[in-house]
PDB file of C-alpha atoms in Angstrom:
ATOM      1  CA  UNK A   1     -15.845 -14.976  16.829  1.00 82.00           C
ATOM      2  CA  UNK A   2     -14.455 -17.917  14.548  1.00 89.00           C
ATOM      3  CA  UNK A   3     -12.559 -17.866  11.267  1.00 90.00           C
ATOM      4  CA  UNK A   4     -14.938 -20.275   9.899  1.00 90.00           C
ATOM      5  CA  UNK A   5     -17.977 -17.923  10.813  1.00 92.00           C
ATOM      6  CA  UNK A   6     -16.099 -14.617   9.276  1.00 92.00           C
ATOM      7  CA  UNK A   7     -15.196 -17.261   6.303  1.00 92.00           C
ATOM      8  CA  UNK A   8     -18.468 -18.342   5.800  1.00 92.00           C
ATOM      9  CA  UNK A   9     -20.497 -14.749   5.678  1.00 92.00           C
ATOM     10  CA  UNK A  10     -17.969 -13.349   3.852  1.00 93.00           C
ATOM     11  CA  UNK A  11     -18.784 -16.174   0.733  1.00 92.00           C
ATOM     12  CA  UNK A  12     -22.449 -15.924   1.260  1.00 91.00           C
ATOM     13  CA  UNK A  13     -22.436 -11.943   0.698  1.00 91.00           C
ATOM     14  CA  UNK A  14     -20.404 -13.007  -2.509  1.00 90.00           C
ATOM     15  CA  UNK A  15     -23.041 -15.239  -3.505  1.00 90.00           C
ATOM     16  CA  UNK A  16     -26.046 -13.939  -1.839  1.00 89.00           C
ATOM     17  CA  UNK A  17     -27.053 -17.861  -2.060  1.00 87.00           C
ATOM     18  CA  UNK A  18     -27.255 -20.206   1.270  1.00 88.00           C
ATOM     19  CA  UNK A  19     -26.969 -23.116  -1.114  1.00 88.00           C
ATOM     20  CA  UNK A  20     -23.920 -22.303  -3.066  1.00 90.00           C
ATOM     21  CA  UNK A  21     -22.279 -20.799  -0.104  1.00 90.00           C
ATOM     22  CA  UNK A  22     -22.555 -23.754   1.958  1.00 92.00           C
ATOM     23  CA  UNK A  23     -20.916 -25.875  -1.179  1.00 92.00           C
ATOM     24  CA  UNK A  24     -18.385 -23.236  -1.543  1.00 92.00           C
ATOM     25  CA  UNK A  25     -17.289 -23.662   1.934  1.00 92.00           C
ATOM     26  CA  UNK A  26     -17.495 -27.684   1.808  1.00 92.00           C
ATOM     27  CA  UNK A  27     -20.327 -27.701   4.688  1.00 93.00           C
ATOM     28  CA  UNK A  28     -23.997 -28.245   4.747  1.00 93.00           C
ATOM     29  CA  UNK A  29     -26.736 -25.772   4.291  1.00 91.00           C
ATOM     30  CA  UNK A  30     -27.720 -26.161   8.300  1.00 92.00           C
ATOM     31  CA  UNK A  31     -24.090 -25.614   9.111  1.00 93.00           C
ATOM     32  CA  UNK A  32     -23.447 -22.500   7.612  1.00 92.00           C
ATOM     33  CA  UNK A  33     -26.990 -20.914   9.000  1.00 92.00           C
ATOM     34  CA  UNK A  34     -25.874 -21.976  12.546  1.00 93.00           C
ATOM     35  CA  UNK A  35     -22.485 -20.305  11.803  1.00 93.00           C
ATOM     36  CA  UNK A  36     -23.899 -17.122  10.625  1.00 92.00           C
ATOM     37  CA  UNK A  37     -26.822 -16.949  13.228  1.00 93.00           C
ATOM     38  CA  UNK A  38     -23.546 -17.040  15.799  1.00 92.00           C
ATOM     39  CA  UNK A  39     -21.747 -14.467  14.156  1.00 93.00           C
ATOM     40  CA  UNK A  40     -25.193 -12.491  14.406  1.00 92.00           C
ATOM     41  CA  UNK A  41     -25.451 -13.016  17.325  1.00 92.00           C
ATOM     42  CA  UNK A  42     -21.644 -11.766  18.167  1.00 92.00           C
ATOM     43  CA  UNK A  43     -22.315  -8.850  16.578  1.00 91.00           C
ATOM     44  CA  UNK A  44     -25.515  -7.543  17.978  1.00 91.00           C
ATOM     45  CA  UNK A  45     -27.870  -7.781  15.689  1.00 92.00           C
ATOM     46  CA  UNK A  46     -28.809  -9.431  11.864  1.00 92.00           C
ATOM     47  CA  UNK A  47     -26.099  -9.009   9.228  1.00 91.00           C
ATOM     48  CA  UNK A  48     -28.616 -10.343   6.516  1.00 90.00           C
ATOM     49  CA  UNK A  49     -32.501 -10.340   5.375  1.00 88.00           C
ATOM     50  CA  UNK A  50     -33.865 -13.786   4.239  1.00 84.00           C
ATOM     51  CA  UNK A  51     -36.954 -13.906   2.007  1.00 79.00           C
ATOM     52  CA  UNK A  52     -37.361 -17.399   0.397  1.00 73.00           C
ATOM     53  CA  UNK A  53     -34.842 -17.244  -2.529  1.00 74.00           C
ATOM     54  CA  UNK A  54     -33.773 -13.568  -1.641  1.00 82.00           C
ATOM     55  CA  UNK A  55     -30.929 -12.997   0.377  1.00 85.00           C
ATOM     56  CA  UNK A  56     -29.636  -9.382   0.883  1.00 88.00           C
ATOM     57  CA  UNK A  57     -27.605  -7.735   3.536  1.00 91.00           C
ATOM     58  CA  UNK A  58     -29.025  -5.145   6.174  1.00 90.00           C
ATOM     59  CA  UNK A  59     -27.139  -1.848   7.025  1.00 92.00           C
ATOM     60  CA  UNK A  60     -25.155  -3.636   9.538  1.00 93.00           C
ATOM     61  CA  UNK A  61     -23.947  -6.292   7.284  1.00 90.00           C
ATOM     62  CA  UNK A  62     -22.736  -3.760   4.671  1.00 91.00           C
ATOM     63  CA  UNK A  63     -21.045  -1.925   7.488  1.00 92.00           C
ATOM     64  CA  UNK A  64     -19.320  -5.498   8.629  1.00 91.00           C
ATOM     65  CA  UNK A  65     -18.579  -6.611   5.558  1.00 92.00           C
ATOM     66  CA  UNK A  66     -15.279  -4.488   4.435  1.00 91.00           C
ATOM     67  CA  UNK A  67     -13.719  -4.896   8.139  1.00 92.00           C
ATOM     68  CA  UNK A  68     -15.007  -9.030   8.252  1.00 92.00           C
ATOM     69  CA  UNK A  69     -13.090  -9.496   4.664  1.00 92.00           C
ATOM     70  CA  UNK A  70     -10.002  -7.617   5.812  1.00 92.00           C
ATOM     71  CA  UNK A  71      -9.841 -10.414   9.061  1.00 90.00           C
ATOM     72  CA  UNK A  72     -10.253 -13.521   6.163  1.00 90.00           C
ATOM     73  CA  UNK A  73      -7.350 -11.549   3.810  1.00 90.00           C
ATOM     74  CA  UNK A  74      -4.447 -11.091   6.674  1.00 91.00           C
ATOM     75  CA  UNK A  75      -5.551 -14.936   7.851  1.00 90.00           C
ATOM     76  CA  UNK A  76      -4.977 -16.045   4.098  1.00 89.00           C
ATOM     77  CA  UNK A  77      -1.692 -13.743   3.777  1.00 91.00           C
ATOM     78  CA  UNK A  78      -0.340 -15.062   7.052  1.00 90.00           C
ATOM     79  CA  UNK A  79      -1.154 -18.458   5.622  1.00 88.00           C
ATOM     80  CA  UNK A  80       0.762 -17.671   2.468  1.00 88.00           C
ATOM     81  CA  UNK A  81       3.424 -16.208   4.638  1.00 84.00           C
ATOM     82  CA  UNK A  82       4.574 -19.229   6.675  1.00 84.00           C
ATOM     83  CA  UNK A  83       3.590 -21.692   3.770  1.00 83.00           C
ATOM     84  CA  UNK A  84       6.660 -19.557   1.744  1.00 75.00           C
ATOM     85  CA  UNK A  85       8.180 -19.799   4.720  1.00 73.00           C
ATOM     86  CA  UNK A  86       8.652 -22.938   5.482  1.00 74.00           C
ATOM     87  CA  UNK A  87       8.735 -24.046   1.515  1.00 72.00           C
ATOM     88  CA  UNK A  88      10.878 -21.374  -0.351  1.00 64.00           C
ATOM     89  CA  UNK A  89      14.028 -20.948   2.006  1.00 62.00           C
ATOM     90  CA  UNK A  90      15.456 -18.054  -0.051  1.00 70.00           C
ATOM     91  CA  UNK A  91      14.248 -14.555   1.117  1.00 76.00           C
ATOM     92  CA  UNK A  92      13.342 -11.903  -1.716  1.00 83.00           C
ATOM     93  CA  UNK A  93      11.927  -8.545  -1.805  1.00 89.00           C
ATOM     94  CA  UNK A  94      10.013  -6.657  -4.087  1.00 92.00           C
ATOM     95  CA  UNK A  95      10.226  -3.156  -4.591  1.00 94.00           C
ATOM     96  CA  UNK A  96       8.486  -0.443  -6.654  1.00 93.00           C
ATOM     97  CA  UNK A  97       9.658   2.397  -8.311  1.00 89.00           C
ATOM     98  CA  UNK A  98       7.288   5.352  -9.127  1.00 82.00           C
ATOM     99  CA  UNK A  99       7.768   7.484 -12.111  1.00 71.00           C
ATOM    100  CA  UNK A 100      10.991   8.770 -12.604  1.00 67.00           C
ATOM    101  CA  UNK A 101      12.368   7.617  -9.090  1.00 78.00           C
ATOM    102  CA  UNK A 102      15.631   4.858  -8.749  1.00 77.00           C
ATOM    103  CA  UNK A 103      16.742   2.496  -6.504  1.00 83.00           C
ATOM    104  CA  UNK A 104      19.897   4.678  -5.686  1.00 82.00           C
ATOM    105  CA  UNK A 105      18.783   6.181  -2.371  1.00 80.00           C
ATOM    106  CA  UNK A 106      18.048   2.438  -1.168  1.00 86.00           C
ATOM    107  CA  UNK A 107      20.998   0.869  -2.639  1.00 87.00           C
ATOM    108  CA  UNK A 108      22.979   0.799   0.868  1.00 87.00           C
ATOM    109  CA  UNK A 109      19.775  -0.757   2.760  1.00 86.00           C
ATOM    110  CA  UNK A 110      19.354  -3.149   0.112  1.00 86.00           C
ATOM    111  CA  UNK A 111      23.089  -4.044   0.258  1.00 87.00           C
ATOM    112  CA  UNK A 112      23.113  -4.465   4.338  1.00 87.00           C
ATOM    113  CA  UNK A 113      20.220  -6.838   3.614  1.00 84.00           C
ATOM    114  CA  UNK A 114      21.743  -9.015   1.457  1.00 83.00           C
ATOM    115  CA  UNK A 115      24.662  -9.127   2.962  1.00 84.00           C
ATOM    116  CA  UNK A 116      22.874 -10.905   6.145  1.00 82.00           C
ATOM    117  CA  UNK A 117      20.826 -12.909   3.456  1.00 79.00           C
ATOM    118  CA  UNK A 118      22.260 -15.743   1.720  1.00 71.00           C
ATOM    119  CA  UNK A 119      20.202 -16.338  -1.989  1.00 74.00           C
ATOM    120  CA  UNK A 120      18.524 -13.183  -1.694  1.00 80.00           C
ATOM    121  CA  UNK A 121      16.432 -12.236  -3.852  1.00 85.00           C
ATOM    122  CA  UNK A 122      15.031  -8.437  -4.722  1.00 89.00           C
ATOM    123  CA  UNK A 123      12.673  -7.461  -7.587  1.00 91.00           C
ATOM    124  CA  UNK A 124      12.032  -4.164  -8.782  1.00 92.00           C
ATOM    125  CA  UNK A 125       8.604  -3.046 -10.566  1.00 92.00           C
ATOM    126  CA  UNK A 126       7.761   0.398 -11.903  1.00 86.00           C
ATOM    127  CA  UNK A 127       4.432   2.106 -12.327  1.00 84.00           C
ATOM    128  CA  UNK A 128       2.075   4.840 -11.073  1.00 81.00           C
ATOM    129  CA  UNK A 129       1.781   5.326  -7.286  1.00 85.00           C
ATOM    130  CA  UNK A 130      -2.117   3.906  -7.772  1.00 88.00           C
ATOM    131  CA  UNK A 131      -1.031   0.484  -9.079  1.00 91.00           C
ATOM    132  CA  UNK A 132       2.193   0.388  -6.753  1.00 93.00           C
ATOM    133  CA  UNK A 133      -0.218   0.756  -4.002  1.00 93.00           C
ATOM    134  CA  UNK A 134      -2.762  -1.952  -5.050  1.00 94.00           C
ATOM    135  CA  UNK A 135       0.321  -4.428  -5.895  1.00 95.00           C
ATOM    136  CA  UNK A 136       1.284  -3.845  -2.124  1.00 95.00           C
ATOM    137  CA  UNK A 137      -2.691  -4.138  -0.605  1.00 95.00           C
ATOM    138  CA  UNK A 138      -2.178  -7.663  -2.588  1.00 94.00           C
ATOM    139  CA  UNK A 139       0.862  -8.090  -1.297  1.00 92.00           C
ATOM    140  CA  UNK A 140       3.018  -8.783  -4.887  1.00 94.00           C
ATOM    141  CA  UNK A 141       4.862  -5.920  -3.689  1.00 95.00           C
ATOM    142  CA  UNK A 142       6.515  -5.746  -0.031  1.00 94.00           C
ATOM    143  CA  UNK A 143       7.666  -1.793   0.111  1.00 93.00           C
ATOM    144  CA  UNK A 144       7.535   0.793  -2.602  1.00 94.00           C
ATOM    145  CA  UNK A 145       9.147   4.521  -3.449  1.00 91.00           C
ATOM    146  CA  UNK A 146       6.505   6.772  -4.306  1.00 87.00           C
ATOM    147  CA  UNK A 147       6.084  10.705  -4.657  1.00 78.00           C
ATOM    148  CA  UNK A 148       5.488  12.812  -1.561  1.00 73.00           C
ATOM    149  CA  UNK A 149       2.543  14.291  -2.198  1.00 70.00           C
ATOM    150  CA  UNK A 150       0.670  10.765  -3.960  1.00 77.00           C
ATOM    151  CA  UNK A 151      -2.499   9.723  -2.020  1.00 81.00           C
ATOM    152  CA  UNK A 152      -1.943   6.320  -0.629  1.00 86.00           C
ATOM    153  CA  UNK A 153      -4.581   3.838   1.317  1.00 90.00           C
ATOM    154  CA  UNK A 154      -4.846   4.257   5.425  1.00 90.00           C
ATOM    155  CA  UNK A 155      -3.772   0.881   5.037  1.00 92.00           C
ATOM    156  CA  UNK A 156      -0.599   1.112   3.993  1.00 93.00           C
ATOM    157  CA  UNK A 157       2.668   2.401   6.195  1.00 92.00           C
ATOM    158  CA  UNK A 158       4.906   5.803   5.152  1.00 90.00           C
ATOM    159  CA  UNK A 159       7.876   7.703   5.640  1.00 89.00           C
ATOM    160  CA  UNK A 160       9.559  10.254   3.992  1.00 87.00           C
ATOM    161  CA  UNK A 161      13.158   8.976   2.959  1.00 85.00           C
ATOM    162  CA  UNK A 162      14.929  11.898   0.679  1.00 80.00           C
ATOM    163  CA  UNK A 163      14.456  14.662  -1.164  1.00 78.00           C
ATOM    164  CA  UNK A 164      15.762  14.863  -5.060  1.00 72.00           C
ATOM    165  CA  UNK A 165      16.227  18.042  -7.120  1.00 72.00           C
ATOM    166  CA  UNK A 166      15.388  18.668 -10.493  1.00 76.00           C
ATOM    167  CA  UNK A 167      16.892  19.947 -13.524  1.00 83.00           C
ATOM    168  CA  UNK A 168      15.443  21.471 -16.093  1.00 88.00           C
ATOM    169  CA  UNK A 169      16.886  21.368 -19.410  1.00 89.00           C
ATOM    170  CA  UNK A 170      16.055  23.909 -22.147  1.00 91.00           C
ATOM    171  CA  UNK A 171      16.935  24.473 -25.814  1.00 92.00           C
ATOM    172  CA  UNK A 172      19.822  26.652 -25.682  1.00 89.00           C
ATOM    173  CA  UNK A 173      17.666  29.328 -27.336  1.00 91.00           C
ATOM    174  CA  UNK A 174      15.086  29.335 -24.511  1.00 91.00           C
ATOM    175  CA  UNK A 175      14.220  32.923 -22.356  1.00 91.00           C
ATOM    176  CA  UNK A 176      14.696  30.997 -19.582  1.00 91.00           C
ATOM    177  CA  UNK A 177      18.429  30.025 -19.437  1.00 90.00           C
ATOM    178  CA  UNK A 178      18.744  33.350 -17.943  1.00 90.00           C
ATOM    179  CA  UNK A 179      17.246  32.449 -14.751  1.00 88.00           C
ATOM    180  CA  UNK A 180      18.935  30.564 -11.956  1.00 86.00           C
ATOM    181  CA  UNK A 181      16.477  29.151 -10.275  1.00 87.00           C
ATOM    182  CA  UNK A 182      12.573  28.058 -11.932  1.00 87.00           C
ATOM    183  CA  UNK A 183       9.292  27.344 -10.158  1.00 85.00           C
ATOM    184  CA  UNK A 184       6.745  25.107 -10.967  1.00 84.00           C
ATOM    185  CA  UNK A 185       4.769  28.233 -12.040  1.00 86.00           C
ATOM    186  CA  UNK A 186       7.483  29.212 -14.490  1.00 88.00           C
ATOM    187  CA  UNK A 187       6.680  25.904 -16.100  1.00 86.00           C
ATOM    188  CA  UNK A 188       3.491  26.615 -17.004  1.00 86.00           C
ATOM    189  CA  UNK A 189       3.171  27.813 -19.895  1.00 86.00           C
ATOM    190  CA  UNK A 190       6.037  25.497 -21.259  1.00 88.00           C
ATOM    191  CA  UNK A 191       5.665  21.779 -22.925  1.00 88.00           C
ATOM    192  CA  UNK A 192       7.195  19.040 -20.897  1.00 86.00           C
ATOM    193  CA  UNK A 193       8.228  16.010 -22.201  1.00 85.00           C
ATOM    194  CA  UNK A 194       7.831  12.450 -20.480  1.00 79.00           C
ATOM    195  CA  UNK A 195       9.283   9.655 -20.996  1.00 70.00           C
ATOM    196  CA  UNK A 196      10.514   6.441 -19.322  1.00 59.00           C
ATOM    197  CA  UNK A 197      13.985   7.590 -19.216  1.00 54.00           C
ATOM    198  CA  UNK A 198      13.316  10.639 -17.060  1.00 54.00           C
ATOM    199  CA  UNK A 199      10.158  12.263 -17.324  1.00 46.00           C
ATOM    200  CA  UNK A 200       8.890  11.108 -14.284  1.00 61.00           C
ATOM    201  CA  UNK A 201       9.790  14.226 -12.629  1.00 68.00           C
ATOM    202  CA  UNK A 202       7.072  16.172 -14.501  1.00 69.00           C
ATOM    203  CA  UNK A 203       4.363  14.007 -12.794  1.00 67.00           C
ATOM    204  CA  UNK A 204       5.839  14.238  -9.638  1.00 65.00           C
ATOM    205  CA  UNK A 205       5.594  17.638  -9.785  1.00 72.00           C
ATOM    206  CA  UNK A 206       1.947  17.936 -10.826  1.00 69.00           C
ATOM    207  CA  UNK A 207       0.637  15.481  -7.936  1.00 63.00           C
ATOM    208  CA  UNK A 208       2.998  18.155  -5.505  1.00 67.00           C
ATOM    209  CA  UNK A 209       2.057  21.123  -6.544  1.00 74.00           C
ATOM    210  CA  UNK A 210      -1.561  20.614  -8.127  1.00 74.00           C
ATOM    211  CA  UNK A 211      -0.676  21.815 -10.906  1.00 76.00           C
ATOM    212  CA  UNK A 212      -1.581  20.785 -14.527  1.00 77.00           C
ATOM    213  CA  UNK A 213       1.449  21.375 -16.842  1.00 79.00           C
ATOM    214  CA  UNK A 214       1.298  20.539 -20.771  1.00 84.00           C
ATOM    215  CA  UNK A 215       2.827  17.353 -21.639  1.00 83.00           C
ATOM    216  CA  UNK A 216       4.496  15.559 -24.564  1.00 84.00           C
ATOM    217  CA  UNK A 217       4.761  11.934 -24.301  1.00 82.00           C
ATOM    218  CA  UNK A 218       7.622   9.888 -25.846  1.00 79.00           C
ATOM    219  CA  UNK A 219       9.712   6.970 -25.940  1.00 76.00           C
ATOM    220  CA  UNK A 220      13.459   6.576 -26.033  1.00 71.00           C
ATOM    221  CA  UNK A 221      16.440   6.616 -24.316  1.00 73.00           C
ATOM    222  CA  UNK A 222      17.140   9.945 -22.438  1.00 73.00           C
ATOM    223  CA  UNK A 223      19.678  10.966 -25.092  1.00 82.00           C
ATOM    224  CA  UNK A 224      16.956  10.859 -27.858  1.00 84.00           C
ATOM    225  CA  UNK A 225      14.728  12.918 -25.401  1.00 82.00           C
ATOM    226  CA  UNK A 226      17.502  15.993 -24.724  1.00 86.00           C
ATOM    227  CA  UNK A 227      17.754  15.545 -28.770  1.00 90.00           C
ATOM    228  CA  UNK A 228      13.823  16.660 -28.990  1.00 90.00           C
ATOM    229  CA  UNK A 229      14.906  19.300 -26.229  1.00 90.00           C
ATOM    230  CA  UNK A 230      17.741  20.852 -28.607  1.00 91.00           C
ATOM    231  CA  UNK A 231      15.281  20.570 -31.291  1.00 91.00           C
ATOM    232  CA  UNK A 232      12.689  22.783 -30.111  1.00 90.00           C
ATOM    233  CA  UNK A 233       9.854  20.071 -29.031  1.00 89.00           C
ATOM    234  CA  UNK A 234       9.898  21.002 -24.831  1.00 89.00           C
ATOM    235  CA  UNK A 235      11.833  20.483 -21.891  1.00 89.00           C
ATOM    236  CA  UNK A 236      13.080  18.103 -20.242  1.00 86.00           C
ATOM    237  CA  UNK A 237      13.777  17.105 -15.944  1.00 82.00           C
ATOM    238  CA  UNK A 238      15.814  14.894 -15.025  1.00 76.00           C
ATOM    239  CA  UNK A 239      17.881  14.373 -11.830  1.00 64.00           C
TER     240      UNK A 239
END
């Protein structure tokens, strides 16, 4: 099986066109047939039905297609790889940050690694674990720190690094200063606020748990946000 075949079928299932595939590949109508007819006949049997102007792909083609685009991706990412490579000398790497979690359990990695690394370079990006996860399958992301209990593709790689407590902070008012320790059931009933600053904690806790808790959004630093707390508007976790 050839790049160039894989290449070729997986542009003419874009297009559904053997004209306009063939000029989207740069090669002639005749060309890219004999390609795919190989590739057919690789596979066992007809990836595609042709009926004058109609093209449309059999069960087996729709079954190929996912795993045949996956092959022309990593040969275009290790392209991109060794064209960096050999074009931008100074290593980076990018890292994202789900809600509410920091860099400070990485920090000493991070260090070690640019310590052996002249001109490195390291970006951070924050989001959801859902985008964080795409940014990686496209690779503008190389690693990321994510909730336990987020869904992730097969795809990707993981490994649990650290666990992180929580504290809650209530108005001092609240029936529940008298408790030592809270669940996520205690919560319940309570408004949450979330924030950039450090309301990420409130998410993380619904994707562990399952749990749907009743949230106030908000912006600000996390002083303004344990001002709405001592006002009365919800609580607050931070780390």
């Amino acid at each position: 099986m050839e790049l160039n075949q894989v290449r070729y079928f997986v542009t003419l299932c874009r297009l559904l066109n053997f004209t306009r595939a063939a000029e989207a590949c740069n090669v002639t109508q005749p060309a890219l047939t004999r390609a795919i007819q190989r590739l057919e006949d690789e596979l066992g049997g007809p990836l595609l039905f042709r009926e004058r102007n109609l093209t449309q792909l059999t069960e087996l083609g729709r079954e190929m297609l996912p795993h045949l685009e996956a092959m022309v991706g990593a040969a275009d990412t290790a392209v991109s790889l060794a064209t960096a490579k050999l074009t931008q000398p100074r290593a980076s790497l990018r890292i994202g940050l789900g809600p509410g979690i920091g860099a400070t359990a990485i920090a000493g990695a991070v260090r070690e690694v640019a310590r052996h690394l002249p001109n490195f370079l390291i970006g951070f990006k924050e989001g959801g674990p859902a985008k964080l996860a795409e940014a990686m399958l496209g690779d503008a992301l190389d690693c990321a720190l994510l909730p336990a209990g987020c869904i992730v593709p097969d795809r990707l790689n993981r490994w649990p690094l650290y666990s992180e407590a929580a504290v809650v902070v209530l108005p001092a008012d609240h029936p529940l200063t008298a408790c030592k320790h809270l669940t996520a059931s205690d919560l319940l009933d309570e408004t949450i606020l979330l924030g950039d600053s450090c309301g990420g904690f409130a998410e993380r806790l619904g994707i562990e748990t399952n749990l749907s808790f009743r949230i106030q959004y908000c912006t600000g630093s996390i002083t303004q946000m344990l001002d709405l707390v001592g006002a009365g508007l919800g609580l607050a976790l931070i780390s």
